[in-house]
Amino acid sequence: MTELATYNFAYLDEQTKRMIRRAILKAIAIPGYQVPFASREMPMPYGWGTGGVQVTAAIIGPNDTLKVIDQGADDTTNAVSIRAFFQKVANVPVTTKTTEATIIQTRHRIPETALQAGQTLVYQVPIPEPLRFLEPRETETRKMHALEEYGLMHVKLYEDIARHGHIATTYAYPVKVEGRYVMDPSPTPKFDNPKMHNSPALQLFGAGREKRIYAIPPYTQVVSLDFEDHPFEVQTFSQPCALCAAKGSYLDEVILDDKGGSMFVCSDTDFCEERQAAGHRGHLSPAQAEAAE
Amino acid sequence: MRAATQVFEGGFADSVLGSQEIFRALMDAMANPGRIVSVGDLAQAPSPLTPVAASIAATLFDHDATVWCDKPIKASEAALGWLKFHTGLELTNDPAGADFALVTDIDNMPSFDAFAKGTSEYPDRSTTIILQVAGFEAQTSLTLEGPGIKGTQAFSPSQLPRMFTEQWAANRGAFPRGIDLIFAGNGLLAALPRTTRILNKEA
Ligand SMILES: [Zn+2]
């Protein structure tokens, strides 16, 4: 017998899968609403994306190709571990290429390459309740969602403006889904918020510790909260990617030496590598550096 | 006994992968309202349950799911026995307390109002109604729009509940409360989540 035979397919038992699957169907039918589910212990600690892992485990099958990213990168410990986990328990093909994946599990980024119809993006969510920092009581936040009482959220954003002159929230920037539910997009940079709007892909969100699943169907309106005199704006970068010269991708600062030297490169490693393979060169890319020497 | 073998046979050839395939079809259908999704490798249940309806039941039902079945199913000991044996479902006679409803006789089904719509705080505590239909090639077509639909989507199930457009408009009006529909056809399935709007004046 192979080692696989000692596991349930995709790790979860069938009853747990059914329970999660029922929650996913409800989440799709009520976009942006957080469906409670009975989260299970997974063979990894909370904070490692157990919610996302459970969602992926409940939907994945032999026809899928899985990509896992952490902060945009396929090669971090977290992404490598989750990818290896599903290779082992579901025996599915994996990829780092956004265009080849049917399921992309992500922590903190949306790929730069536009997602396609038929793809599913699974977000790992630490805190699903966008009102949690304003109102710690679950009974109260539930009432606020029921009554569409989102005034507190606007007050919080407006205090930002009063204090900083602009909305200082840059991660987990709240959105309104299809004009109804205010939703936490997980700690992605607000740079990624516009990608959620009208996406051809299905977006599923899993919070393991907080036991919530929510969803955005394809072609659904997702609007970042803002004010008429302070419209929503994404981060912009003053320079292109140092490796692939991309303008308009989300950049991370990478420290180069202990003298404070650094460069800005795409956080989406697949996007950056694809561009470099297509011949795009940034001012610090290896080929360029050699030519300069 | 024939009835007894009918009850114990006819599950998925592979229960793990069979239910995974049906679930993905359901997820695809719910995320893309009105899209017709084909499914294979189906469960086989006694009449009046069709293979697609039986497969959906085997995928979604268990002892944590309360299910309301319509008269023709309840009248068939074999069909009820099959559902109990293959899913372990919890039966109810109260449509307002059902997580799922399984409907084979659409003309005589209760109105949507009879089922659970959930509460404003828990709109997910609602009934998902599974309608057994012959197919999706009716003469008249509904025009759908809403989340999951790029522009509009035509949808032509062979049967619809009475006063469907009016009932659906009321269901849509109750959002986020409401029922969701799954259509089980012949080797095909489709879904209408409560978010979908029907543009036709009448149907
Ligand atoms: Zn780059």
PDB file of N, CA, C and O in Angstrom, chain B residues 95-130:
ATOM      1  N   PRO B  95     -41.548  21.965   6.800  1.00  0.00           N
ATOM      2  CA  PRO B  95     -40.659  22.610   5.818  1.00  0.00           C
ATOM      3  C   PRO B  95     -39.928  23.826   6.407  1.00  0.00           C
ATOM      4  O   PRO B  95     -38.807  24.128   6.001  1.00  0.00           O
ATOM      5  N   ALA B  96     -40.546  24.507   7.379  1.00  0.00           N
ATOM      6  CA  ALA B  96     -39.931  25.709   7.963  1.00  0.00           C
ATOM      7  C   ALA B  96     -38.746  25.367   8.862  1.00  0.00           C
ATOM      8  O   ALA B  96     -37.993  26.240   9.278  1.00  0.00           O
ATOM      9  N   GLY B  97     -38.580  24.050   9.162  1.00  0.00           N
ATOM     10  CA  GLY B  97     -37.453  23.650   9.995  1.00  0.00           C
ATOM     11  C   GLY B  97     -36.430  22.844   9.218  1.00  0.00           C
ATOM     12  O   GLY B  97     -35.570  22.184   9.816  1.00  0.00           O
ATOM     13  N   ALA B  98     -36.495  22.904   7.876  1.00  0.00           N
ATOM     14  CA  ALA B  98     -35.640  22.054   7.047  1.00  0.00           C
ATOM     15  C   ALA B  98     -34.408  22.794   6.534  1.00  0.00           C
ATOM     16  O   ALA B  98     -34.496  23.936   6.103  1.00  0.00           O
ATOM     17  N   ASP B  99     -33.253  22.123   6.627  1.00  0.00           N
ATOM     18  CA  ASP B  99     -32.050  22.645   5.962  1.00  0.00           C
ATOM     19  C   ASP B  99     -32.161  22.425   4.456  1.00  0.00           C
ATOM     20  O   ASP B  99     -31.689  23.220   3.657  1.00  0.00           O
ATOM     21  N   PHE B 100     -32.754  21.295   4.089  1.00  0.00           N
ATOM     22  CA  PHE B 100     -32.952  20.965   2.673  1.00  0.00           C
ATOM     23  C   PHE B 100     -34.378  20.493   2.454  1.00  0.00           C
ATOM     24  O   PHE B 100     -34.997  19.928   3.357  1.00  0.00           O
ATOM     25  N   ALA B 101     -34.870  20.710   1.234  1.00  0.00           N
ATOM     26  CA  ALA B 101     -36.140  20.118   0.816  1.00  0.00           C
ATOM     27  C   ALA B 101     -35.888  19.392  -0.493  1.00  0.00           C
ATOM     28  O   ALA B 101     -35.144  19.875  -1.345  1.00  0.00           O
ATOM     29  N   LEU B 102     -36.485  18.230  -0.605  1.00  0.00           N
ATOM     30  CA  LEU B 102     -36.311  17.409  -1.797  1.00  0.00           C
ATOM     31  C   LEU B 102     -37.685  17.302  -2.451  1.00  0.00           C
ATOM     32  O   LEU B 102     -38.613  16.750  -1.861  1.00  0.00           O
ATOM     33  N   VAL B 103     -37.796  17.864  -3.658  1.00  0.00           N
ATOM     34  CA  VAL B 103     -39.102  18.000  -4.306  1.00  0.00           C
ATOM     35  C   VAL B 103     -39.112  17.282  -5.644  1.00  0.00           C
ATOM     36  O   VAL B 103     -38.310  17.598  -6.533  1.00  0.00           O
ATOM     37  N   THR B 104     -40.021  16.296  -5.783  1.00  0.00           N
ATOM     38  CA  THR B 104     -40.135  15.582  -7.063  1.00  0.00           C
ATOM     39  C   THR B 104     -41.380  16.028  -7.834  1.00  0.00           C
ATOM     40  O   THR B 104     -41.433  15.926  -9.039  1.00  0.00           O
ATOM     41  N   ASP B 105     -42.386  16.519  -7.110  1.00  0.00           N
ATOM     42  CA  ASP B 105     -43.640  16.952  -7.720  1.00  0.00           C
ATOM     43  C   ASP B 105     -43.749  18.466  -7.572  1.00  0.00           C
ATOM     44  O   ASP B 105     -44.351  18.983  -6.620  1.00  0.00           O
ATOM     45  N   ILE B 106     -43.173  19.185  -8.532  1.00  0.00           N
ATOM     46  CA  ILE B 106     -43.045  20.644  -8.405  1.00  0.00           C
ATOM     47  C   ILE B 106     -44.405  21.347  -8.433  1.00  0.00           C
ATOM     48  O   ILE B 106     -44.608  22.336  -7.727  1.00  0.00           O
ATOM     49  N   ASP B 107     -45.345  20.805  -9.227  1.00  0.00           N
ATOM     50  CA  ASP B 107     -46.664  21.442  -9.330  1.00  0.00           C
ATOM     51  C   ASP B 107     -47.376  21.525  -7.984  1.00  0.00           C
ATOM     52  O   ASP B 107     -48.157  22.435  -7.744  1.00  0.00           O
ATOM     53  N   ASN B 108     -47.125  20.549  -7.138  1.00  0.00           N
ATOM     54  CA  ASN B 108     -47.866  20.498  -5.866  1.00  0.00           C
ATOM     55  C   ASN B 108     -46.999  20.822  -4.652  1.00  0.00           C
ATOM     56  O   ASN B 108     -47.363  20.489  -3.523  1.00  0.00           O
ATOM     57  N   MET B 109     -45.882  21.470  -4.869  1.00  0.00           N
ATOM     58  CA  MET B 109     -45.015  21.792  -3.725  1.00  0.00           C
ATOM     59  C   MET B 109     -45.574  22.974  -2.939  1.00  0.00           C
ATOM     60  O   MET B 109     -46.311  23.799  -3.479  1.00  0.00           O
ATOM     61  N   PRO B 110     -45.212  23.079  -1.655  1.00  0.00           N
ATOM     62  CA  PRO B 110     -45.625  24.260  -0.891  1.00  0.00           C
ATOM     63  C   PRO B 110     -44.970  25.524  -1.476  1.00  0.00           C
ATOM     64  O   PRO B 110     -43.977  25.426  -2.200  1.00  0.00           O
ATOM     65  N   SER B 111     -45.538  26.681  -1.143  1.00  0.00           N
ATOM     66  CA  SER B 111     -44.923  27.926  -1.625  1.00  0.00           C
ATOM     67  C   SER B 111     -43.593  28.147  -0.894  1.00  0.00           C
ATOM     68  O   SER B 111     -43.344  27.574   0.167  1.00  0.00           O
ATOM     69  N   PHE B 112     -42.748  28.999  -1.468  1.00  0.00           N
ATOM     70  CA  PHE B 112     -41.429  29.274  -0.864  1.00  0.00           C
ATOM     71  C   PHE B 112     -41.581  29.767   0.571  1.00  0.00           C
ATOM     72  O   PHE B 112     -40.719  29.531   1.421  1.00  0.00           O
ATOM     73  N   ASP B 113     -42.703  30.468   0.836  1.00  0.00           N
ATOM     74  CA  ASP B 113     -42.954  31.012   2.166  1.00  0.00           C
ATOM     75  C   ASP B 113     -43.006  29.955   3.262  1.00  0.00           C
ATOM     76  O   ASP B 113     -42.796  30.261   4.430  1.00  0.00           O
ATOM     77  N   ALA B 114     -43.321  28.706   2.852  1.00  0.00           N
ATOM     78  CA  ALA B 114     -43.462  27.636   3.843  1.00  0.00           C
ATOM     79  C   ALA B 114     -42.102  27.166   4.365  1.00  0.00           C
ATOM     80  O   ALA B 114     -42.024  26.508   5.395  1.00  0.00           O
ATOM     81  N   PHE B 115     -41.025  27.517   3.656  1.00  0.00           N
ATOM     82  CA  PHE B 115     -39.691  27.022   4.030  1.00  0.00           C
ATOM     83  C   PHE B 115     -38.934  28.057   4.877  1.00  0.00           C
ATOM     84  O   PHE B 115     -39.358  29.205   4.995  1.00  0.00           O
ATOM     85  N   ALA B 116     -37.802  27.622   5.429  1.00  0.00           N
ATOM     86  CA  ALA B 116     -37.020  28.505   6.291  1.00  0.00           C
ATOM     87  C   ALA B 116     -36.261  29.534   5.468  1.00  0.00           C
ATOM     88  O   ALA B 116     -35.640  29.192   4.466  1.00  0.00           O
ATOM     89  N   LYS B 117     -36.354  30.785   5.877  1.00  0.00           N
ATOM     90  CA  LYS B 117     -35.620  31.864   5.198  1.00  0.00           C
ATOM     91  C   LYS B 117     -34.398  32.299   6.003  1.00  0.00           C
ATOM     92  O   LYS B 117     -33.678  33.198   5.592  1.00  0.00           O
ATOM     93  N   GLY B 118     -34.213  31.724   7.190  1.00  0.00           N
ATOM     94  CA  GLY B 118     -33.161  32.209   8.067  1.00  0.00           C
ATOM     95  C   GLY B 118     -33.620  33.470   8.772  1.00  0.00           C
ATOM     96  O   GLY B 118     -34.718  33.954   8.551  1.00  0.00           O
ATOM     97  N   THR B 119     -32.758  33.990   9.660  1.00  0.00           N
ATOM     98  CA  THR B 119     -33.082  35.234  10.360  1.00  0.00           C
ATOM     99  C   THR B 119     -32.178  36.330   9.826  1.00  0.00           C
ATOM    100  O   THR B 119     -31.222  36.054   9.098  1.00  0.00           O
ATOM    101  N   SER B 120     -32.438  37.569  10.190  1.00  0.00           N
ATOM    102  CA  SER B 120     -31.580  38.638   9.673  1.00  0.00           C
ATOM    103  C   SER B 120     -30.166  38.509  10.255  1.00  0.00           C
ATOM    104  O   SER B 120     -29.200  38.920   9.634  1.00  0.00           O
ATOM    105  N   GLU B 121     -30.052  37.898  11.456  1.00  0.00           N
ATOM    106  CA  GLU B 121     -28.715  37.701  12.017  1.00  0.00           C
ATOM    107  C   GLU B 121     -28.061  36.426  11.517  1.00  0.00           C
ATOM    108  O   GLU B 121     -26.838  36.336  11.435  1.00  0.00           O
ATOM    109  N   TYR B 122     -28.875  35.420  11.198  1.00  0.00           N
ATOM    110  CA  TYR B 122     -28.372  34.159  10.649  1.00  0.00           C
ATOM    111  C   TYR B 122     -29.128  33.785   9.369  1.00  0.00           C
ATOM    112  O   TYR B 122     -29.896  32.819   9.361  1.00  0.00           O
ATOM    113  N   PRO B 123     -28.908  34.541   8.291  1.00  0.00           N
ATOM    114  CA  PRO B 123     -29.633  34.244   7.046  1.00  0.00           C
ATOM    115  C   PRO B 123     -29.241  32.891   6.442  1.00  0.00           C
ATOM    116  O   PRO B 123     -29.924  32.396   5.551  1.00  0.00           O
ATOM    117  N   ASP B 124     -28.165  32.291   6.957  1.00  0.00           N
ATOM    118  CA  ASP B 124     -27.746  30.976   6.445  1.00  0.00           C
ATOM    119  C   ASP B 124     -28.618  29.853   7.002  1.00  0.00           C
ATOM    120  O   ASP B 124     -28.561  28.731   6.500  1.00  0.00           O
ATOM    121  N   ARG B 125     -29.421  30.142   8.021  1.00  0.00           N
ATOM    122  CA  ARG B 125     -30.275  29.101   8.602  1.00  0.00           C
ATOM    123  C   ARG B 125     -31.557  28.980   7.775  1.00  0.00           C
ATOM    124  O   ARG B 125     -32.662  29.182   8.261  1.00  0.00           O
ATOM    125  N   SER B 126     -31.393  28.647   6.526  1.00  0.00           N
ATOM    126  CA  SER B 126     -32.470  28.685   5.553  1.00  0.00           C
ATOM    127  C   SER B 126     -32.519  27.356   4.802  1.00  0.00           C
ATOM    128  O   SER B 126     -31.596  26.554   4.894  1.00  0.00           O
ATOM    129  N   THR B 127     -33.623  27.141   4.071  1.00  0.00           N
ATOM    130  CA  THR B 127     -33.798  25.893   3.332  1.00  0.00           C
ATOM    131  C   THR B 127     -33.216  26.008   1.926  1.00  0.00           C
ATOM    132  O   THR B 127     -33.490  26.975   1.211  1.00  0.00           O
ATOM    133  N   THR B 128     -32.415  25.026   1.550  1.00  0.00           N
ATOM    134  CA  THR B 128     -32.000  24.886   0.157  1.00  0.00           C
ATOM    135  C   THR B 128     -32.937  23.859  -0.471  1.00  0.00           C
ATOM    136  O   THR B 128     -33.007  22.717  -0.011  1.00  0.00           O
ATOM    137  N   ILE B 129     -33.698  24.295  -1.480  1.00  0.00           N
ATOM    138  CA  ILE B 129     -34.711  23.417  -2.082  1.00  0.00           C
ATOM    139  C   ILE B 129     -34.140  22.766  -3.342  1.00  0.00           C
ATOM    140  O   ILE B 129     -33.654  23.454  -4.237  1.00  0.00           O
ATOM    141  N   ILE B 130     -34.180  21.435  -3.354  1.00  0.00           N
ATOM    142  CA  ILE B 130     -33.701  20.685  -4.516  1.00  0.00           C
ATOM    143  C   ILE B 130     -34.915  20.257  -5.334  1.00  0.00           C
ATOM    144  O   ILE B 130     -35.774  19.523  -4.853  1.00  0.00           O
TER     145      ILE B 130
END
